[in-house]
PDB file of C-alpha atoms in Angstrom:
ATOM      1  CA  GLU V1045     -12.182   6.486  51.397  1.00  0.00           C
ATOM      2  CA  ILE V1046      -8.879   5.253  52.803  1.00  0.00           C
ATOM      3  CA  VAL V1047      -9.216   2.160  54.990  1.00  0.00           C
ATOM      4  CA  LEU V1048      -6.717   1.700  57.833  1.00  0.00           C
ATOM      5  CA  THR V1049      -6.075  -1.791  59.123  1.00  0.00           C
ATOM      6  CA  GLN V1050      -4.305  -2.143  62.462  1.00  0.00           C
ATOM      7  CA  SER V1051      -2.509  -5.243  63.680  1.00  0.00           C
ATOM      8  CA  PRO V1052      -2.502  -7.029  65.934  1.00  0.00           C
ATOM      9  CA  GLY V1053      -6.004  -6.552  67.317  1.00  0.00           C
ATOM     10  CA  ALA V1054      -4.640  -7.191  70.792  1.00  0.00           C
ATOM     11  CA  LEU V1055      -1.161  -7.391  72.221  1.00  0.00           C
ATOM     12  CA  SER V1056      -0.243  -8.880  75.589  1.00  0.00           C
ATOM     13  CA  LEU V1057       3.072  -7.681  76.995  1.00  0.00           C
ATOM     14  CA  SER V1058       4.790  -7.009  80.324  1.00  0.00           C
ATOM     15  CA  PRO V1059       6.023  -3.665  81.686  1.00  0.00           C
ATOM     16  CA  GLY V1060       9.524  -2.979  80.458  1.00  0.00           C
ATOM     17  CA  GLU V1061       8.979  -4.786  77.146  1.00  0.00           C
ATOM     18  CA  ARG V1062       8.905  -3.216  73.718  1.00  0.00           C
ATOM     19  CA  ALA V1063       5.604  -2.841  71.839  1.00  0.00           C
ATOM     20  CA  THR V1064       5.305  -2.610  68.080  1.00  0.00           C
ATOM     21  CA  LEU V1065       1.923  -1.678  66.593  1.00  0.00           C
ATOM     22  CA  SER V1066       1.159  -1.649  62.891  1.00  0.00           C
ATOM     23  CA  CYS V1067      -1.185   0.397  60.740  1.00  0.00           C
ATOM     24  CA  ARG V1068      -1.630  -0.337  57.044  1.00  0.00           C
ATOM     25  CA  ALA V1069      -3.465   1.991  54.628  1.00  0.00           C
ATOM     26  CA  SER V1070      -5.506   0.794  51.641  1.00  0.00           C
ATOM     27  CA  GLN V1071      -3.671   3.347  49.483  1.00  0.00           C
ATOM     28  CA  ALA V1072      -0.581   5.478  49.865  1.00  0.00           C
ATOM     29  CA  LEU V1073      -1.157   8.503  52.080  1.00  0.00           C
ATOM     30  CA  GLY V1074      -0.490  11.956  50.719  1.00  0.00           C
ATOM     31  CA  GLY V1075       2.583  13.043  52.533  1.00  0.00           C
ATOM     32  CA  THR V1076       3.156  11.803  56.075  1.00  0.00           C
ATOM     33  CA  TYR V1077      -0.388  12.443  57.294  1.00  0.00           C
ATOM     34  CA  LEU V1078      -0.657   9.698  59.839  1.00  0.00           C
ATOM     35  CA  ALA V1079      -1.308  10.108  63.567  1.00  0.00           C
ATOM     36  CA  TRP V1080      -1.514   7.809  66.576  1.00  0.00           C
ATOM     37  CA  PHE V1081      -3.842   8.162  69.545  1.00  0.00           C
ATOM     38  CA  GLN V1082      -4.038   6.514  72.944  1.00  0.00           C
ATOM     39  CA  GLN V1083      -7.387   5.963  74.614  1.00  0.00           C
ATOM     40  CA  LYS V1084      -8.109   4.781  78.113  1.00  0.00           C
ATOM     41  CA  PRO V1085     -11.540   3.679  79.370  1.00  0.00           C
ATOM     42  CA  GLY V1086     -13.960   6.545  79.858  1.00  0.00           C
ATOM     43  CA  GLN V1087     -11.585   9.109  78.372  1.00  0.00           C
ATOM     44  CA  ALA V1088     -11.272  10.963  75.109  1.00  0.00           C
ATOM     45  CA  PRO V1089      -8.425   9.910  72.858  1.00  0.00           C
ATOM     46  CA  ARG V1090      -5.057  11.625  73.363  1.00  0.00           C
ATOM     47  CA  LEU V1091      -2.793  12.513  70.464  1.00  0.00           C
ATOM     48  CA  LEU V1092       0.620  10.842  70.716  1.00  0.00           C
ATOM     49  CA  ILE V1093       2.199  11.144  67.279  1.00  0.00           C
ATOM     50  CA  TYR V1094       1.406  13.274  64.249  1.00  0.00           C
ATOM     51  CA  ASP V1095       2.902  13.559  60.766  1.00  0.00           C
ATOM     52  CA  THR V1096       4.027   9.906  61.126  1.00  0.00           C
ATOM     53  CA  SER V1097       6.907  10.585  63.511  1.00  0.00           C
ATOM     54  CA  SER V1098       6.468  13.863  65.445  1.00  0.00           C
ATOM     55  CA  ARG V1099       5.610  13.549  69.119  1.00  0.00           C
ATOM     56  CA  ALA V1100       2.805  15.707  70.397  1.00  0.00           C
ATOM     57  CA  THR V1101       3.417  18.082  73.301  1.00  0.00           C
ATOM     58  CA  GLY V1102       4.196  16.282  76.552  1.00  0.00           C
ATOM     59  CA  ILE V1103       4.518  12.809  75.037  1.00  0.00           C
ATOM     60  CA  PRO V1104       7.478  10.851  76.453  1.00  0.00           C
ATOM     61  CA  ASP V1105      10.242   9.863  74.088  1.00  0.00           C
ATOM     62  CA  ARG V1106       9.601   6.149  74.623  1.00  0.00           C
ATOM     63  CA  PHE V1107       6.830   6.654  72.020  1.00  0.00           C
ATOM     64  CA  SER V1108       8.035   6.835  68.437  1.00  0.00           C
ATOM     65  CA  GLY V1109       6.432   6.576  65.034  1.00  0.00           C
ATOM     66  CA  SER V1110       7.762   5.616  61.619  1.00  0.00           C
ATOM     67  CA  GLY V1111       6.649   4.556  58.188  1.00  0.00           C
ATOM     68  CA  SER V1112       5.717   5.819  54.758  1.00  0.00           C
ATOM     69  CA  GLY V1113       3.413   5.050  51.866  1.00  0.00           C
ATOM     70  CA  THR V1114       0.970   2.485  53.182  1.00  0.00           C
ATOM     71  CA  ASP V1115       2.818   1.011  56.191  1.00  0.00           C
ATOM     72  CA  PHE V1116       3.205   2.757  59.524  1.00  0.00           C
ATOM     73  CA  THR V1117       4.424   1.717  62.972  1.00  0.00           C
ATOM     74  CA  LEU V1118       4.056   2.949  66.518  1.00  0.00           C
ATOM     75  CA  THR V1119       6.788   1.747  68.854  1.00  0.00           C
ATOM     76  CA  ILE V1120       6.796   1.997  72.621  1.00  0.00           C
ATOM     77  CA  SER V1121      10.361   1.255  73.645  1.00  0.00           C
ATOM     78  CA  ARG V1122       9.850   0.272  77.286  1.00  0.00           C
ATOM     79  CA  LEU V1123       6.294  -0.176  78.460  1.00  0.00           C
ATOM     80  CA  GLU V1124       5.192   1.638  81.596  1.00  0.00           C
ATOM     81  CA  PRO V1125       2.090   0.538  83.527  1.00  0.00           C
ATOM     82  CA  GLU V1126       0.196   3.605  82.287  1.00  0.00           C
ATOM     83  CA  ASP V1127       0.778   2.646  78.642  1.00  0.00           C
ATOM     84  CA  PHE V1128      -1.719  -0.210  78.673  1.00  0.00           C
ATOM     85  CA  ALA V1129      -4.631   1.162  76.664  1.00  0.00           C
ATOM     86  CA  VAL V1130      -6.145   1.073  73.199  1.00  0.00           C
ATOM     87  CA  TYR V1131      -4.202   2.668  70.350  1.00  0.00           C
ATOM     88  CA  TYR V1132      -5.664   4.044  67.121  1.00  0.00           C
ATOM     89  CA  CYS V1133      -4.060   5.320  63.962  1.00  0.00           C
ATOM     90  CA  GLN V1134      -5.731   8.109  61.967  1.00  0.00           C
ATOM     91  CA  GLN V1135      -5.007   9.322  58.448  1.00  0.00           C
ATOM     92  CA  TYR V1136      -5.616  12.892  57.421  1.00  0.00           C
ATOM     93  CA  GLY V1137      -4.087  12.744  53.954  1.00  0.00           C
ATOM     94  CA  SER V1138      -7.428  13.063  52.221  1.00  0.00           C
ATOM     95  CA  PHE V1139     -10.392  15.340  52.765  1.00  0.00           C
ATOM     96  CA  PHE V1140     -12.108  12.417  54.513  1.00  0.00           C
ATOM     97  CA  TYR V1141     -10.276  11.276  57.618  1.00  0.00           C
ATOM     98  CA  THR V1142     -10.442   7.715  58.872  1.00  0.00           C
ATOM     99  CA  PHE V1143      -9.336   5.722  61.915  1.00  0.00           C
ATOM    100  CA  GLY V1144      -8.004   2.215  62.216  1.00  0.00           C
ATOM    101  CA  GLN V1145     -10.036  -0.246  64.271  1.00  0.00           C
ATOM    102  CA  GLY V1146      -7.595  -0.096  67.179  1.00  0.00           C
ATOM    103  CA  THR V1147      -5.027  -2.287  68.954  1.00  0.00           C
ATOM    104  CA  LYS V1148      -5.631  -3.160  72.593  1.00  0.00           C
ATOM    105  CA  LEU V1149      -2.399  -3.277  74.564  1.00  0.00           C
ATOM    106  CA  GLU V1150      -2.896  -5.520  77.589  1.00  0.00           C
ATOM    107  CA  ILE V1151      -0.753  -6.356  80.592  1.00  0.00           C
ATOM    108  CA  LYS V1152       0.605  -9.899  80.465  1.00  0.00           C
TER     109      LYS V1152
ATOM    110  CA  GLN G1493      -5.136  25.827  76.250  1.00  0.00           C
ATOM    111  CA  VAL G1494      -8.507  25.508  74.590  1.00  0.00           C
ATOM    112  CA  GLN G1495     -11.199  23.428  76.269  1.00  0.00           C
ATOM    113  CA  LEU G1496     -13.999  21.928  74.216  1.00  0.00           C
ATOM    114  CA  VAL G1497     -17.201  21.664  76.235  1.00  0.00           C
ATOM    115  CA  GLN G1498     -19.958  19.546  74.797  1.00  0.00           C
ATOM    116  CA  SER G1499     -23.672  19.494  75.557  1.00  0.00           C
ATOM    117  CA  GLY G1500     -25.196  16.901  77.837  1.00  0.00           C
ATOM    118  CA  ALA G1501     -26.404  13.378  77.305  1.00  0.00           C
ATOM    119  CA  GLU G1502     -29.485  12.776  75.154  1.00  0.00           C
ATOM    120  CA  VAL G1503     -32.072  10.022  74.879  1.00  0.00           C
ATOM    121  CA  LYS G1504     -33.854   9.866  71.556  1.00  0.00           C
ATOM    122  CA  LYS G1505     -36.477   7.757  69.809  1.00  0.00           C
ATOM    123  CA  PRO G1506     -35.707   5.918  66.562  1.00  0.00           C
ATOM    124  CA  GLY G1507     -36.419   8.109  63.551  1.00  0.00           C
ATOM    125  CA  SER G1508     -35.826  11.353  65.437  1.00  0.00           C
ATOM    126  CA  SER G1509     -32.854  13.736  65.259  1.00  0.00           C
ATOM    127  CA  VAL G1510     -30.242  14.885  67.750  1.00  0.00           C
ATOM    128  CA  LYS G1511     -28.089  18.008  67.767  1.00  0.00           C
ATOM    129  CA  VAL G1512     -24.935  18.092  69.861  1.00  0.00           C
ATOM    130  CA  SER G1513     -23.001  21.281  70.542  1.00  0.00           C
ATOM    131  CA  CYS G1514     -19.302  21.841  71.213  1.00  0.00           C
ATOM    132  CA  LYS G1515     -18.093  25.194  72.573  1.00  0.00           C
ATOM    133  CA  ALA G1516     -14.441  26.156  72.502  1.00  0.00           C
ATOM    134  CA  SER G1517     -13.537  27.854  75.750  1.00  0.00           C
ATOM    135  CA  GLY G1518     -10.290  29.806  75.813  1.00  0.00           C
ATOM    136  CA  GLY G1519      -9.774  29.532  72.080  1.00  0.00           C
ATOM    137  CA  SER G1520     -11.231  29.984  68.648  1.00  0.00           C
ATOM    138  CA  ILE G1521     -12.559  27.591  66.052  1.00  0.00           C
ATOM    139  CA  THR G1522     -12.402  29.973  63.094  1.00  0.00           C
ATOM    140  CA  ASN G1523      -8.942  29.071  61.828  1.00  0.00           C
ATOM    141  CA  PHE G1524      -9.229  25.406  62.636  1.00  0.00           C
ATOM    142  CA  ALA G1525     -11.133  22.331  61.514  1.00  0.00           C
ATOM    143  CA  MET G1526     -13.776  20.879  63.818  1.00  0.00           C
ATOM    144  CA  SER G1527     -14.320  17.158  63.504  1.00  0.00           C
ATOM    145  CA  TRP G1528     -16.948  14.860  64.951  1.00  0.00           C
ATOM    146  CA  VAL G1529     -16.047  11.333  65.938  1.00  0.00           C
ATOM    147  CA  ARG G1530     -18.277   8.718  67.499  1.00  0.00           C
ATOM    148  CA  GLN G1531     -17.673   5.590  69.518  1.00  0.00           C
ATOM    149  CA  ALA G1532     -20.323   2.943  69.995  1.00  0.00           C
ATOM    150  CA  PRO G1533     -20.222   0.956  73.245  1.00  0.00           C
ATOM    151  CA  GLY G1534     -17.110  -1.248  73.298  1.00  0.00           C
ATOM    152  CA  GLN G1535     -16.213  -0.259  69.742  1.00  0.00           C
ATOM    153  CA  GLY G1536     -13.544   1.852  68.040  1.00  0.00           C
ATOM    154  CA  LEU G1537     -13.439   5.419  66.887  1.00  0.00           C
ATOM    155  CA  GLU G1538     -15.439   6.396  63.796  1.00  0.00           C
ATOM    156  CA  TRP G1539     -14.797   9.703  62.017  1.00  0.00           C
ATOM    157  CA  MET G1540     -18.060  11.273  60.921  1.00  0.00           C
ATOM    158  CA  GLY G1541     -17.051  14.510  59.281  1.00  0.00           C
ATOM    159  CA  ARG G1542     -15.543  17.937  59.763  1.00  0.00           C
ATOM    160  CA  ILE G1543     -16.049  21.607  59.067  1.00  0.00           C
ATOM    161  CA  ILE G1544     -13.569  24.369  58.372  1.00  0.00           C
ATOM    162  CA  PRO G1545     -15.465  27.397  59.707  1.00  0.00           C
ATOM    163  CA  MET G1546     -13.344  30.045  58.014  1.00  0.00           C
ATOM    164  CA  LEU G1547     -13.951  28.538  54.577  1.00  0.00           C
ATOM    165  CA  GLY G1548     -17.439  27.218  55.248  1.00  0.00           C
ATOM    166  CA  LEU G1549     -16.376  23.823  53.912  1.00  0.00           C
ATOM    167  CA  THR G1550     -17.724  20.529  55.210  1.00  0.00           C
ATOM    168  CA  TYR G1551     -16.656  16.957  54.549  1.00  0.00           C
ATOM    169  CA  TYR G1552     -18.730  13.967  55.586  1.00  0.00           C
ATOM    170  CA  ALA G1553     -17.824  10.293  55.765  1.00  0.00           C
ATOM    171  CA  GLN G1554     -19.687   8.366  53.091  1.00  0.00           C
ATOM    172  CA  LYS G1555     -21.454   6.286  55.745  1.00  0.00           C
ATOM    173  CA  PHE G1556     -23.162   9.382  57.195  1.00  0.00           C
ATOM    174  CA  GLN G1557     -23.693  11.393  54.003  1.00  0.00           C
ATOM    175  CA  GLY G1558     -27.280  12.621  53.916  1.00  0.00           C
ATOM    176  CA  ARG G1559     -27.909  12.030  57.626  1.00  0.00           C
ATOM    177  CA  VAL G1560     -25.330  14.247  59.286  1.00  0.00           C
ATOM    178  CA  THR G1561     -25.001  18.029  59.228  1.00  0.00           C
ATOM    179  CA  ILE G1562     -22.064  19.811  60.804  1.00  0.00           C
ATOM    180  CA  THR G1563     -22.246  23.537  61.313  1.00  0.00           C
ATOM    181  CA  ALA G1564     -20.294  26.188  63.188  1.00  0.00           C
ATOM    182  CA  ASP G1565     -20.998  29.585  64.727  1.00  0.00           C
ATOM    183  CA  LYS G1566     -17.742  31.561  64.603  1.00  0.00           C
ATOM    184  CA  SER G1567     -19.125  34.311  66.789  1.00  0.00           C
ATOM    185  CA  THR G1568     -19.609  31.932  69.719  1.00  0.00           C
ATOM    186  CA  SER G1569     -16.808  29.477  68.849  1.00  0.00           C
ATOM    187  CA  THR G1570     -19.347  26.682  68.833  1.00  0.00           C
ATOM    188  CA  ALA G1571     -19.640  23.720  66.483  1.00  0.00           C
ATOM    189  CA  TYR G1572     -22.723  21.582  66.070  1.00  0.00           C
ATOM    190  CA  MET G1573     -23.417  18.074  64.805  1.00  0.00           C
ATOM    191  CA  GLU G1574     -26.934  17.063  63.876  1.00  0.00           C
ATOM    192  CA  LEU G1575     -27.724  13.438  63.093  1.00  0.00           C
ATOM    193  CA  SER G1576     -31.120  12.588  61.678  1.00  0.00           C
ATOM    194  CA  SER G1577     -33.193   9.434  61.141  1.00  0.00           C
ATOM    195  CA  LEU G1578     -31.693   7.937  64.270  1.00  0.00           C
ATOM    196  CA  ARG G1579     -31.391   4.170  64.589  1.00  0.00           C
ATOM    197  CA  LEU G1580     -30.697   1.979  67.582  1.00  0.00           C
ATOM    198  CA  GLU G1581     -27.148   1.488  66.314  1.00  0.00           C
ATOM    199  CA  ASP G1582     -26.483   5.221  66.528  1.00  0.00           C
ATOM    200  CA  THR G1583     -26.206   4.828  70.306  1.00  0.00           C
ATOM    201  CA  ALA G1584     -22.698   6.043  70.994  1.00  0.00           C
ATOM    202  CA  VAL G1585     -20.530   8.654  72.615  1.00  0.00           C
ATOM    203  CA  TYR G1586     -20.055  11.552  70.214  1.00  0.00           C
ATOM    204  CA  PHE G1587     -16.849  13.558  70.467  1.00  0.00           C
ATOM    205  CA  CYS G1588     -15.960  16.883  68.905  1.00  0.00           C
ATOM    206  CA  ALA G1589     -12.314  17.580  68.186  1.00  0.00           C
ATOM    207  CA  ARG G1590     -10.326  20.553  66.960  1.00  0.00           C
ATOM    208  CA  GLY G1591      -7.345  20.387  64.685  1.00  0.00           C
ATOM    209  CA  LEU G1592      -5.482  22.319  62.025  1.00  0.00           C
ATOM    210  CA  ARG G1593      -7.150  22.635  58.633  1.00  0.00           C
ATOM    211  CA  VAL G1594      -4.933  19.792  57.500  1.00  0.00           C
ATOM    212  CA  GLY G1595      -3.893  17.917  60.566  1.00  0.00           C
ATOM    213  CA  PRO G1596      -4.896  15.380  63.181  1.00  0.00           C
ATOM    214  CA  THR G1597      -7.632  15.956  65.713  1.00  0.00           C
ATOM    215  CA  LEU G1598      -5.666  17.577  68.496  1.00  0.00           C
ATOM    216  CA  ASP G1599      -8.033  18.860  71.159  1.00  0.00           C
ATOM    217  CA  TRP G1600     -11.030  16.784  72.186  1.00  0.00           C
ATOM    218  CA  GLY G1601     -14.308  17.418  73.946  1.00  0.00           C
ATOM    219  CA  GLN G1602     -15.424  15.279  76.845  1.00  0.00           C
ATOM    220  CA  GLY G1603     -17.925  13.331  74.741  1.00  0.00           C
ATOM    221  CA  THR G1604     -21.722  13.271  74.681  1.00  0.00           C
ATOM    222  CA  LEU G1605     -23.640  10.039  75.127  1.00  0.00           C
ATOM    223  CA  VAL G1606     -26.555   9.717  72.747  1.00  0.00           C
ATOM    224  CA  THR G1607     -28.857   6.823  73.487  1.00  0.00           C
ATOM    225  CA  VAL G1608     -31.395   5.763  70.887  1.00  0.00           C
ATOM    226  CA  SER G1609     -34.132   3.690  72.438  1.00  0.00           C
ATOM    227  CA  SER G1610     -37.762   2.970  71.774  1.00  0.00           C
TER     228      SER G1610
END
């Protein structure tokens, strides 16, 4: 089973700032099978990025993903008030999917 | 746009089983993979397993192997997750999610709260 470790656990930033979230896999992913999700309290997760760097339908271009092998990054170029939430990475490069433990993005 | 509608909240005793349903409205599940993900109170997302209805294949996270059974009824576009030998720590919101056979979980249900309490 592939273990995903996200860092930092929490990130405190102000609107307008740039956010950089990390996701590290315990072994190299097959292909680019890494996704990022946003979750707000009381809601289901929402897919932001799939295949490492492709934005899902309706996702603003301030969200971008990059990485390869074992190291992946989600970047939010200029934070909007609605971006403060919890972010999870998910790998689907094996038969058994896994999620990272999440990064909480808080308003400073 | 498919909508995944899950069954309602459940309260169960330790040692019992729970079965949660997930019906795809406005779409099919046959050519997709249906995953189940849970979230304990204040905790992160935990992938439990998935089924590919067209192929009849299931994959379960090692943690739940032997306790979880995921099935699907193609005729009604409904997926099911049954968890047995419930423990207090199984209290969580259980989500179903649809995705490509190889792909992220794209469409999500609204979640079903399962409370395990003596």
